[in-house]
Amino acid sequence: MPVVKPISDLQRNSGAIAESYHKTKEPVYLTKNGSASLVVMDAEAYDEQTRALTAIQEREDRIQRSIAHGYDDLTNGRVRPWKQAKAEADRMLAPSQAPPPCNHPVNHSGAVEFYRDTVAPGAPLC
């Protein structure tokens, strides 16, 4: 439940009230003539709340951009059926098959260029 105090309390006893703001980290609603006038809160709590709200806004912005990008893809025909996309993703994620072992007598640490003359013309270098 929010703390509500008359603004005159802040004027009369600002030191004690400020200390309680720092301890509780909760905002205090100050009233003038019975109506809400100001909200006072600890600076660290305010900064933390602002950071949290900024992070939420940035996440919502990223989500909105992703939705817009997807909608643009849909309206411009850059989509494919689920089964096709899944098959392509599975192929990409499958362990790559190693090439067949090389029977060339050259070591594979970059010495192939040096031994190029020893290989028959047109023969593949490993």
GROMACS .gro file of N, CA, C and O in nm, residues 77-124:
model
  192
   77GLY      N    1   0.635  -1.255  -4.989
   77GLY     CA    2   0.654  -1.391  -5.038
   77GLY      C    3   0.784  -1.458  -4.995
   77GLY      O    4   0.825  -1.556  -5.055
   78ARG      N    5   0.848  -1.404  -4.892
   78ARG     CA    6   0.974  -1.465  -4.845
   78ARG      C    7   0.945  -1.562  -4.731
   78ARG      O    8   0.999  -1.549  -4.621
   79VAL      N    9   0.858  -1.658  -4.758
   79VAL     CA   10   0.823  -1.759  -4.658
   79VAL      C   11   0.829  -1.896  -4.723
   79VAL      O   12   0.831  -1.908  -4.846
   80ARG      N   13   0.833  -2.001  -4.642
   80ARG     CA   14   0.832  -2.137  -4.694
   80ARG      C   15   0.752  -2.224  -4.597
   80ARG      O   16   0.739  -2.190  -4.480
   81PRO      N   17   0.705  -2.337  -4.645
   81PRO     CA   18   0.629  -2.426  -4.557
   81PRO      C   19   0.717  -2.476  -4.441
   81PRO      O   20   0.838  -2.490  -4.455
   82TRP      N   21   0.651  -2.504  -4.328
   82TRP     CA   22   0.722  -2.548  -4.208
   82TRP      C   23   0.808  -2.672  -4.237
   82TRP      O   24   0.923  -2.679  -4.195
   83LYS      N   25   0.753  -2.770  -4.305
   83LYS     CA   26   0.829  -2.894  -4.329
   83LYS      C   27   0.956  -2.866  -4.407
   83LYS      O   28   1.062  -2.923  -4.379
   84GLN      N   29   0.948  -2.779  -4.506
   84GLN     CA   30   1.067  -2.745  -4.585
   84GLN      C   31   1.170  -2.671  -4.498
   84GLN      O   32   1.289  -2.703  -4.502
   85ALA      N   33   1.126  -2.575  -4.421
   85ALA     CA   34   1.217  -2.501  -4.334
   85ALA      C   35   1.281  -2.593  -4.231
   85ALA      O   36   1.402  -2.585  -4.204
   86LYS      N   37   1.204  -2.684  -4.173
   86LYS     CA   38   1.256  -2.778  -4.074
   86LYS      C   39   1.359  -2.870  -4.137
   86LYS      O   40   1.466  -2.894  -4.078
   87ALA      N   41   1.332  -2.919  -4.256
   87ALA     CA   42   1.427  -3.008  -4.324
   87ALA      C   43   1.559  -2.934  -4.352
   87ALA      O   44   1.668  -2.989  -4.334
   88GLU      N   45   1.549  -2.809  -4.396
   88GLU     CA   46   1.670  -2.730  -4.422
   88GLU      C   47   1.748  -2.705  -4.294
   88GLU      O   48   1.871  -2.717  -4.292
   89ALA      N   49   1.678  -2.675  -4.186
   89ALA     CA   50   1.745  -2.651  -4.058
   89ALA      C   51   1.812  -2.779  -4.008
   89ALA      O   52   1.925  -2.776  -3.959
   90ASP      N   53   1.743  -2.892  -4.023
   90ASP     CA   54   1.802  -3.020  -3.981
   90ASP      C   55   1.928  -3.051  -4.060
   90ASP      O   56   2.026  -3.100  -4.005
   91ARG      N   57   1.925  -3.021  -4.190
   91ARG     CA   58   2.045  -3.044  -4.272
   91ARG      C   59   2.160  -2.956  -4.227
   91ARG      O   60   2.274  -2.998  -4.221
   92MET      N   61   2.129  -2.830  -4.193
   92MET     CA   62   2.234  -2.737  -4.147
   92MET      C   63   2.293  -2.780  -4.013
   92MET      O   64   2.412  -2.762  -3.989
   93LEU      N   65   2.207  -2.835  -3.927
   93LEU     CA   66   2.252  -2.871  -3.793
   93LEU      C   67   2.312  -3.011  -3.786
   93LEU      O   68   2.374  -3.045  -3.685
   94ALA      N   69   2.294  -3.091  -3.891
   94ALA     CA   70   2.348  -3.228  -3.891
   94ALA      C   71   2.500  -3.222  -3.888
   94ALA      O   72   2.561  -3.132  -3.947
   95PRO      N   73   2.562  -3.318  -3.819
   95PRO     CA   74   2.708  -3.319  -3.819
   95PRO      C   75   2.759  -3.332  -3.963
   95PRO      O   76   2.710  -3.413  -4.039
   96SER      N   77   2.852  -3.246  -3.996
   96SER     CA   78   2.903  -3.250  -4.132
   96SER      C   79   2.982  -3.378  -4.153
   96SER      O   80   3.051  -3.427  -4.065
   97GLN      N   81   2.967  -3.432  -4.271
   97GLN     CA   82   3.039  -3.554  -4.303
   97GLN      C   83   3.180  -3.517  -4.344
   97GLN      O   84   3.201  -3.429  -4.427
   98ALA      N   85   3.274  -3.582  -4.284
   98ALA     CA   86   3.414  -3.555  -4.315
   98ALA      C   87   3.444  -3.603  -4.456
   98ALA      O   88   3.390  -3.703  -4.501
   99PRO      N   89   3.532  -3.534  -4.529
   99PRO     CA   90   3.569  -3.580  -4.662
   99PRO      C   91   3.642  -3.713  -4.652
   99PRO      O   92   3.697  -3.747  -4.547
  100PRO      N   93   3.641  -3.789  -4.759
  100PRO     CA   94   3.710  -3.919  -4.754
  100PRO      C   95   3.858  -3.897  -4.723
  100PRO      O   96   3.914  -3.793  -4.755
  101PRO      N   97   3.921  -3.994  -4.658
  101PRO     CA   98   4.061  -3.977  -4.623
  101PRO      C   99   4.147  -3.959  -4.748
  101PRO      O  100   4.119  -4.014  -4.853
  102CYS      N  101   4.248  -3.880  -4.733
  102CYS     CA  102   4.337  -3.848  -4.844
  102CYS      C  103   4.453  -3.947  -4.845
  102CYS      O  104   4.514  -3.972  -4.742
  103ASN      N  105   4.484  -4.001  -4.962
  103ASN     CA  106   4.595  -4.094  -4.974
  103ASN      C  107   4.721  -4.025  -5.024
  103ASN      O  108   4.820  -4.090  -5.055
  104HIS      N  109   4.716  -3.893  -5.034
  104HIS     CA  110   4.831  -3.819  -5.084
  104HIS      C  111   4.941  -3.822  -4.978
  104HIS      O  112   4.914  -3.805  -4.861
  105PRO      N  113   5.065  -3.842  -5.018
  105PRO     CA  114   5.173  -3.855  -4.920
  105PRO      C  115   5.218  -3.722  -4.858
  105PRO      O  116   5.312  -3.720  -4.781
  106VAL      N  117   5.150  -3.613  -4.888
  106VAL     CA  118   5.192  -3.482  -4.839
  106VAL      C  119   5.125  -3.455  -4.704
  106VAL      O  120   5.009  -3.486  -4.684
  107ASN      N  121   5.200  -3.395  -4.612
  107ASN     CA  122   5.134  -3.358  -4.486
  107ASN      C  123   5.039  -3.242  -4.514
  107ASN      O  124   5.052  -3.172  -4.613
  108HIS      N  125   4.945  -3.219  -4.427
  108HIS     CA  126   4.839  -3.122  -4.453
  108HIS      C  127   4.858  -2.993  -4.376
  108HIS      O  128   4.763  -2.924  -4.347
  109SER      N  129   4.977  -2.957  -4.343
  109SER     CA  130   5.001  -2.835  -4.266
  109SER      C  131   5.041  -2.719  -4.354
  109SER      O  132   5.115  -2.633  -4.315
  110GLY      N  133   4.996  -2.719  -4.479
  110GLY     CA  134   5.028  -2.609  -4.568
  110GLY      C  135   5.137  -2.642  -4.667
  110GLY      O  136   5.175  -2.560  -4.749
  111ALA      N  137   5.190  -2.762  -4.661
  111ALA     CA  138   5.300  -2.800  -4.749
  111ALA      C  139   5.252  -2.842  -4.887
  111ALA      O  140   5.334  -2.872  -4.973
  112VAL      N  141   5.120  -2.843  -4.909
  112VAL     CA  142   5.068  -2.888  -5.038
  112VAL      C  143   5.124  -2.804  -5.152
  112VAL      O  144   5.162  -2.857  -5.256
  113GLU      N  145   5.131  -2.674  -5.135
  113GLU     CA  146   5.183  -2.586  -5.241
  113GLU      C  147   5.326  -2.624  -5.278
  113GLU      O  148   5.363  -2.625  -5.394
  114PHE      N  149   5.407  -2.656  -5.180
  114PHE     CA  150   5.547  -2.691  -5.204
  114PHE      C  151   5.558  -2.818  -5.288
  114PHE      O  152   5.642  -2.831  -5.374
  115TYR      N  153   5.468  -2.913  -5.263
  115TYR     CA  154   5.474  -3.042  -5.332
  115TYR      C  155   5.385  -3.049  -5.455
  115TYR      O  156   5.367  -3.154  -5.512
  116ARG      N  157   5.330  -2.937  -5.498
  116ARG     CA  158   5.238  -2.938  -5.611
  116ARG      C  159   5.303  -3.002  -5.735
  116ARG      O  160   5.238  -3.072  -5.811
  117ASP      N  161   5.430  -2.978  -5.754
  117ASP     CA  162   5.498  -3.031  -5.872
  117ASP      C  163   5.507  -3.183  -5.870
  117ASP      O  164   5.528  -3.245  -5.973
  118THR      N  165   5.493  -3.246  -5.753
  118THR     CA  166   5.505  -3.392  -5.745
  118THR      C  167   5.375  -3.462  -5.776
  118THR      O  168   5.373  -3.583  -5.786
  119VAL      N  169   5.264  -3.387  -5.789
  119VAL     CA  170   5.134  -3.447  -5.814
  119VAL      C  171   5.107  -3.443  -5.963
  119VAL      O  172   5.144  -3.348  -6.034
  120ALA      N  173   5.043  -3.547  -6.013
  120ALA     CA  174   5.010  -3.552  -6.156
  120ALA      C  175   4.922  -3.433  -6.190
  120ALA      O  176   4.836  -3.393  -6.112
  121PRO      N  177   4.940  -3.372  -6.310
  121PRO     CA  178   4.856  -3.258  -6.350
  121PRO      C  179   4.709  -3.295  -6.345
  121PRO      O  180   4.667  -3.400  -6.392
  122GLY      N  181   4.631  -3.205  -6.284
  122GLY     CA  182   4.486  -3.226  -6.275
  122GLY      C  183   4.443  -3.310  -6.157
  122GLY      O  184   4.324  -3.320  -6.128
  123ALA      N  185   4.537  -3.372  -6.086
  123ALA     CA  186   4.500  -3.453  -5.970
  123ALA      C  187   4.462  -3.360  -5.856
  123ALA      O  188   4.525  -3.256  -5.837
  124PRO      N  189   4.358  -3.395  -5.780
  124PRO     CA  190   4.316  -3.307  -5.672
  124PRO      C  191   4.417  -3.308  -5.557
  124PRO      O  192   4.475  -3.409  -5.525
   0.00000   0.00000   0.00000
